mmCIF file of C-alpha atoms in Angstrom:
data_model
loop_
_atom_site.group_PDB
_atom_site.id
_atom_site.type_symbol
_atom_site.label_atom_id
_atom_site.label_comp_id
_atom_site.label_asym_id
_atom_site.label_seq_id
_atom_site.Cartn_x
_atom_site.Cartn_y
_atom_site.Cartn_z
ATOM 1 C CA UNK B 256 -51.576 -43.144 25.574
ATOM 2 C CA UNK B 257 -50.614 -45.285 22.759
ATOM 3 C CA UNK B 258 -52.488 -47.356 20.260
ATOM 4 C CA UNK B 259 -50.202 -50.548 20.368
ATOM 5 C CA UNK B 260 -51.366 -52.772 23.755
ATOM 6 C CA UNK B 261 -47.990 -54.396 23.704
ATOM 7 C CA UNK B 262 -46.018 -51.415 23.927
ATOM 8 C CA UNK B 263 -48.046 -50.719 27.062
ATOM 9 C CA UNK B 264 -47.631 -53.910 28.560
ATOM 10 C CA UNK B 265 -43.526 -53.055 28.051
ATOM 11 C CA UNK B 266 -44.547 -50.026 29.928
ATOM 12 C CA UNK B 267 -46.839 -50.845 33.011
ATOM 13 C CA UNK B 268 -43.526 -53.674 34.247
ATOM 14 C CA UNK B 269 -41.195 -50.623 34.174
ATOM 15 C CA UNK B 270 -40.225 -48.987 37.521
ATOM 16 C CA UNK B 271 -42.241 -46.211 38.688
ATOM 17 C CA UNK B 272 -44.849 -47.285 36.074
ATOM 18 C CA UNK B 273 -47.580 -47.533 38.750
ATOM 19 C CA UNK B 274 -47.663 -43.655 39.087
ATOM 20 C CA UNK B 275 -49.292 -42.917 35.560
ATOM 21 C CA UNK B 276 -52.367 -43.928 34.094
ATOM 22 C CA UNK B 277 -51.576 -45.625 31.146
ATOM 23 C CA UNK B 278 -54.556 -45.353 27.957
ATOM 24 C CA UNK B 279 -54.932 -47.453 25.027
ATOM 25 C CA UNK B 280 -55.448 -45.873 21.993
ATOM 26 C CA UNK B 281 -54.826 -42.235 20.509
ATOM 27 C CA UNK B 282 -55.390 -38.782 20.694
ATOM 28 C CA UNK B 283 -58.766 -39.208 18.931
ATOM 29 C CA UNK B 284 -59.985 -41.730 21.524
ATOM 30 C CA UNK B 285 -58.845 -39.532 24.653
ATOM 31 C CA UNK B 286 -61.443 -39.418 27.510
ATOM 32 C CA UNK B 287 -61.948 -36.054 29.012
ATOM 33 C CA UNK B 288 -58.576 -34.452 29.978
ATOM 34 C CA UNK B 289 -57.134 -30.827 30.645
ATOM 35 C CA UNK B 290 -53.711 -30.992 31.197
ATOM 36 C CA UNK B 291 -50.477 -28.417 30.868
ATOM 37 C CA UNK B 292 -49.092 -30.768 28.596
ATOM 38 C CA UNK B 293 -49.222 -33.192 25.945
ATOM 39 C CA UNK B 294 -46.016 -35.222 24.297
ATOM 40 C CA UNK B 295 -45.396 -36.885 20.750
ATOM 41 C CA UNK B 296 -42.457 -39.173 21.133
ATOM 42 C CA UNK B 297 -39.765 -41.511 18.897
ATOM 43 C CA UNK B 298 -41.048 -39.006 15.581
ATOM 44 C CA UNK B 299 -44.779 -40.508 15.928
ATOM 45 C CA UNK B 300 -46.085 -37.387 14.327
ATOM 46 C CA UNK B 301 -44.352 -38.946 10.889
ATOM 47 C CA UNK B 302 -46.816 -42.280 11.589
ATOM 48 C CA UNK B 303 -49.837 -39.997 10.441
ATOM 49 C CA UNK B 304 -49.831 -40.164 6.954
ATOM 50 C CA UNK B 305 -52.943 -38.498 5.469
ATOM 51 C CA UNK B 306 -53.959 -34.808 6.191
ATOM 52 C CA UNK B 307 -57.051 -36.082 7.822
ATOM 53 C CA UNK B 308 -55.175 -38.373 10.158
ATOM 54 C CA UNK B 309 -52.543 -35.537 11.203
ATOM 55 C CA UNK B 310 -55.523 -33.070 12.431
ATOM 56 C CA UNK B 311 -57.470 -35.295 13.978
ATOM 57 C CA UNK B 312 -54.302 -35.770 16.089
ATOM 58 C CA UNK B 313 -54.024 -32.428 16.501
ATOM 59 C CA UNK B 314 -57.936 -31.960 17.286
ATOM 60 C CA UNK B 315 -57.563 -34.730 19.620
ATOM 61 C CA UNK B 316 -54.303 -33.139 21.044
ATOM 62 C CA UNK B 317 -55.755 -29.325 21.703
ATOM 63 C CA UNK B 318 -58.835 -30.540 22.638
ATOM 64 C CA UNK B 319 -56.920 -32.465 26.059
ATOM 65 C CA UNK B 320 -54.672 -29.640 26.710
ATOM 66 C CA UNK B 321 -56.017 -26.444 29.066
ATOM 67 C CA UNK B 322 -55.699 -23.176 27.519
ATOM 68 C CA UNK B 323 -52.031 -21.894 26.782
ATOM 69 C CA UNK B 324 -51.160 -25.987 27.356
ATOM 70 C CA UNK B 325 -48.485 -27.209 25.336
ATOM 71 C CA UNK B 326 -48.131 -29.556 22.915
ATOM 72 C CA UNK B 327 -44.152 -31.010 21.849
ATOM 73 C CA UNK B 328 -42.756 -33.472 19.305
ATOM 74 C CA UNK B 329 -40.453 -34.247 16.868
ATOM 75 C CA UNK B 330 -39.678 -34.949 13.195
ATOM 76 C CA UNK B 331 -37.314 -35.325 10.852
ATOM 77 C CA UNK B 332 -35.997 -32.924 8.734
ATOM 78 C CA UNK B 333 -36.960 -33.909 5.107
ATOM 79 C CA UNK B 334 -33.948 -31.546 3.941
ATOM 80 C CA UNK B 335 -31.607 -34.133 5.843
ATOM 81 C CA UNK B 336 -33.210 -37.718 4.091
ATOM 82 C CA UNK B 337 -32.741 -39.641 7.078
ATOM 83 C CA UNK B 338 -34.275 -42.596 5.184
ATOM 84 C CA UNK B 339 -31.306 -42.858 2.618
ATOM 85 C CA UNK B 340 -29.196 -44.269 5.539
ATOM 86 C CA UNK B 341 -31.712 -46.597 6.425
ATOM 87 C CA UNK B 342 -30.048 -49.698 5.102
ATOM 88 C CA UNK B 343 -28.372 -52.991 6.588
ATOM 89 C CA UNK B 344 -25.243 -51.774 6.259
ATOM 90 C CA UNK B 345 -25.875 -48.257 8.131
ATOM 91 C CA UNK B 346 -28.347 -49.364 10.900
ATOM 92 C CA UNK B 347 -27.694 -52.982 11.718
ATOM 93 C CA UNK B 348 -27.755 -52.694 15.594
ATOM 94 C CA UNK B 349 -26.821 -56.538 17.834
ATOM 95 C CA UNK B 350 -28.289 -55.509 21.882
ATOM 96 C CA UNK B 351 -28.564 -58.152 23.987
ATOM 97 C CA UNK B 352 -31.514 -58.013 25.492
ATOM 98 C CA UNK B 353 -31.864 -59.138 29.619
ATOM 99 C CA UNK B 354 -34.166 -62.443 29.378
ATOM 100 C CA UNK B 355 -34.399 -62.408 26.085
ATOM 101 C CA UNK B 356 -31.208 -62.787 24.239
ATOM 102 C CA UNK B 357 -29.026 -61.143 21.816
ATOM 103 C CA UNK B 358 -31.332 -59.747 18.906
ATOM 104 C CA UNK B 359 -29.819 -57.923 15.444
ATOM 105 C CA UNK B 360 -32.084 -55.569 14.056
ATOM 106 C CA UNK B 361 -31.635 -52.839 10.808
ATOM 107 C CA UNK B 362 -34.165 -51.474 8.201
ATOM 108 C CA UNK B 363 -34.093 -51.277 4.704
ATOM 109 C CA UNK B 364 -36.169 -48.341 2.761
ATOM 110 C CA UNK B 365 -39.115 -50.533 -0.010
ATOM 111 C CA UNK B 366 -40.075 -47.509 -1.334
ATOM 112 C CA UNK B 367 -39.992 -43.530 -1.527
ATOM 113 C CA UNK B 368 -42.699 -41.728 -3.144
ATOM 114 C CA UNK B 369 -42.819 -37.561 -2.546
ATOM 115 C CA UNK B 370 -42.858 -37.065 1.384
ATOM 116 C CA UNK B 371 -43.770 -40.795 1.774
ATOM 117 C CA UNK B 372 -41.314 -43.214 2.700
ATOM 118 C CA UNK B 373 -41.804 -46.770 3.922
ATOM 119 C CA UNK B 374 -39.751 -49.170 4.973
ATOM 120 C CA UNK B 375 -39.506 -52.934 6.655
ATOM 121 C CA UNK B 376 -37.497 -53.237 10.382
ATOM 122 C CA UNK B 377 -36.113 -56.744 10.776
ATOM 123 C CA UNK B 378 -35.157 -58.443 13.737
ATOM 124 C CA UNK B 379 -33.537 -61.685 14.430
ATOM 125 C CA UNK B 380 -33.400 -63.448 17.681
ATOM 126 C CA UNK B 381 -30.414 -65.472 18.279
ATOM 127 C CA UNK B 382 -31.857 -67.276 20.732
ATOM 128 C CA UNK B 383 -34.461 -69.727 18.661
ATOM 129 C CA UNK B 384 -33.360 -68.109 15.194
ATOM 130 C CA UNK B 385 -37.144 -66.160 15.057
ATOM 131 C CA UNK B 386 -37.054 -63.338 12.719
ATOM 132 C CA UNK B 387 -39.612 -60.682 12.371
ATOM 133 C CA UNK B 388 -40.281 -57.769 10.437
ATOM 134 C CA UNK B 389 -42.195 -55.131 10.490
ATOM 135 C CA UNK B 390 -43.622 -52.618 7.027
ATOM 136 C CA UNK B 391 -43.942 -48.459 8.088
ATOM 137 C CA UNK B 392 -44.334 -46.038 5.723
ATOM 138 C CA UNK B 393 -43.283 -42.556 7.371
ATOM 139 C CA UNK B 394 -44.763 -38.859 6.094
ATOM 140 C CA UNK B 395 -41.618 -36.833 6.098
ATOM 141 C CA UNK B 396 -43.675 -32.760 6.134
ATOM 142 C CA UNK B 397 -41.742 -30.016 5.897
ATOM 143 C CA UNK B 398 -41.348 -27.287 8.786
ATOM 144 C CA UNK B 399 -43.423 -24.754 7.340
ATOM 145 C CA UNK B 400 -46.199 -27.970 6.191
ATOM 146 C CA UNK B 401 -45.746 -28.554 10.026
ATOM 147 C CA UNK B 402 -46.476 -24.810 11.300
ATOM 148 C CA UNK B 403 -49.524 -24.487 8.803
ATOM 149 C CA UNK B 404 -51.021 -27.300 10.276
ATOM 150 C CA UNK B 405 -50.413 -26.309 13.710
ATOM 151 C CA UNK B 406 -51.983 -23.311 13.368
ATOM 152 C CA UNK B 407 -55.089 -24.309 11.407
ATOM 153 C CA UNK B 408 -54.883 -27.001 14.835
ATOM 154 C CA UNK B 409 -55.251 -23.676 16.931
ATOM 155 C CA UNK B 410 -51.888 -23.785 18.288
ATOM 156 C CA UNK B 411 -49.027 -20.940 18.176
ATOM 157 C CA UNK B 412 -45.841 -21.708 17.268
ATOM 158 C CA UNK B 413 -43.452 -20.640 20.383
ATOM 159 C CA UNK B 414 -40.118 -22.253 19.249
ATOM 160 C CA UNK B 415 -38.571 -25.377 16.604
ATOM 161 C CA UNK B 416 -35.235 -26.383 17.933
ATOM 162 C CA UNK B 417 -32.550 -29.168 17.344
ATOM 163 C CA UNK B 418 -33.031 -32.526 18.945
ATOM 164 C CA UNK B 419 -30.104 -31.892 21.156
ATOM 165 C CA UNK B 420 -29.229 -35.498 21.128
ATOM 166 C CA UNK B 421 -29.444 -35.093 17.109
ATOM 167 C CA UNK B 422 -28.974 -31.771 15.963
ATOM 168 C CA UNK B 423 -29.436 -30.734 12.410
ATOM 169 C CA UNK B 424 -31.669 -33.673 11.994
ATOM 170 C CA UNK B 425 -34.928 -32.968 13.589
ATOM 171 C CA UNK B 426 -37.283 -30.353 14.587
ATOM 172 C CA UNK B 427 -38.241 -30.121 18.255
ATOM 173 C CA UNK B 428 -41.776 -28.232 17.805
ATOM 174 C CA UNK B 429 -43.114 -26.480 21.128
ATOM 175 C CA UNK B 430 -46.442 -25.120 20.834
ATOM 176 C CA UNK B 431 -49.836 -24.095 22.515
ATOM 177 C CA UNK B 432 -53.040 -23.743 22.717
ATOM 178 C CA UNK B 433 -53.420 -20.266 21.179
ATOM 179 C CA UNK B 434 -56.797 -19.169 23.020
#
């Protein structure tokens, strides 16, 4: 599931990509589901800004899962301020992309304001010259913000790890359904 049609699109061409059923939308907007497990990925759990919008994913989360499902995602450690290293200099990336051409791409942080940070991605395509850009603003909650609201979610903490790919800088949350 995922709210933005084009990232689906990206998805459905992708090998193997005719063995799930992909949704538009969020975890509010879920049709009726009971699965062993549901997935936050790429730090979406930082998209939800307001308290109201966090449970509701949450809601919308538990209320998929079977009891004792699982929910996991990630976020980044506020302690760590990812964002201060979110600058041309730091995270100017050049891919070329297959059919598409060779695109450079960074961020730059327009403003920090307690666990709110946003920020504008740019990305210029050598091809034609385009550039685009793109305004976030990220909710940066701390661990125990993160348990609290798990639990008042109905879901038991089991374990918070590393990322393994970038330990020290995220939290891995694995929880379920506590009844």
């Amino acid at each position: 599931m995922d709210p933005a049609e084009a990232s689906l699109a990206v998805a459905r061409v992708k090998p193997g990509a005719d063995r799930v059923r992909w949704l538009h939308g969020d975890a509010t907007t879920l049709p009726a589901l009971q699965v062993d497990l549901a997935v936050m990925t790429g730090n979406v759990a930082q998209v939800f800004v307001t308290d109201e919008d966090w449970a509701a994913t949450l809601q919308g989360a538990r209320g998929a899962l079977r009891p004792r499902g699982r929910l996991v995602f990630e976020a980044r450690d506020p302690a760590r301020e990812a964002w201060r290293e979110w600058n041309r200099e730091q995270f100017f990336s050049r891919t070329d992309i297959p059919g598409v051409g060779v695109v450079e791409s960074w961020a730059d942080v327009t403003g920090v304001a307690g666990e709110l940070v946003s920020f504008r991605q740019t990305f210029v395509f050598q091809r034609d010259g385009a550039v685009l850009t793109s305004d976030s603003t990220l909710r940066f909650r701390s661990r125990a913000e993160i348990e609290s609201s798990l639990a008042a979610a109905g879901f038991a903490v089991d374990d918070v790890r590393d990322a393994p790919d970038r330990p020290g800088r995220e939290f891995v949350f694995i929880a379920r359904c506590a009844s």
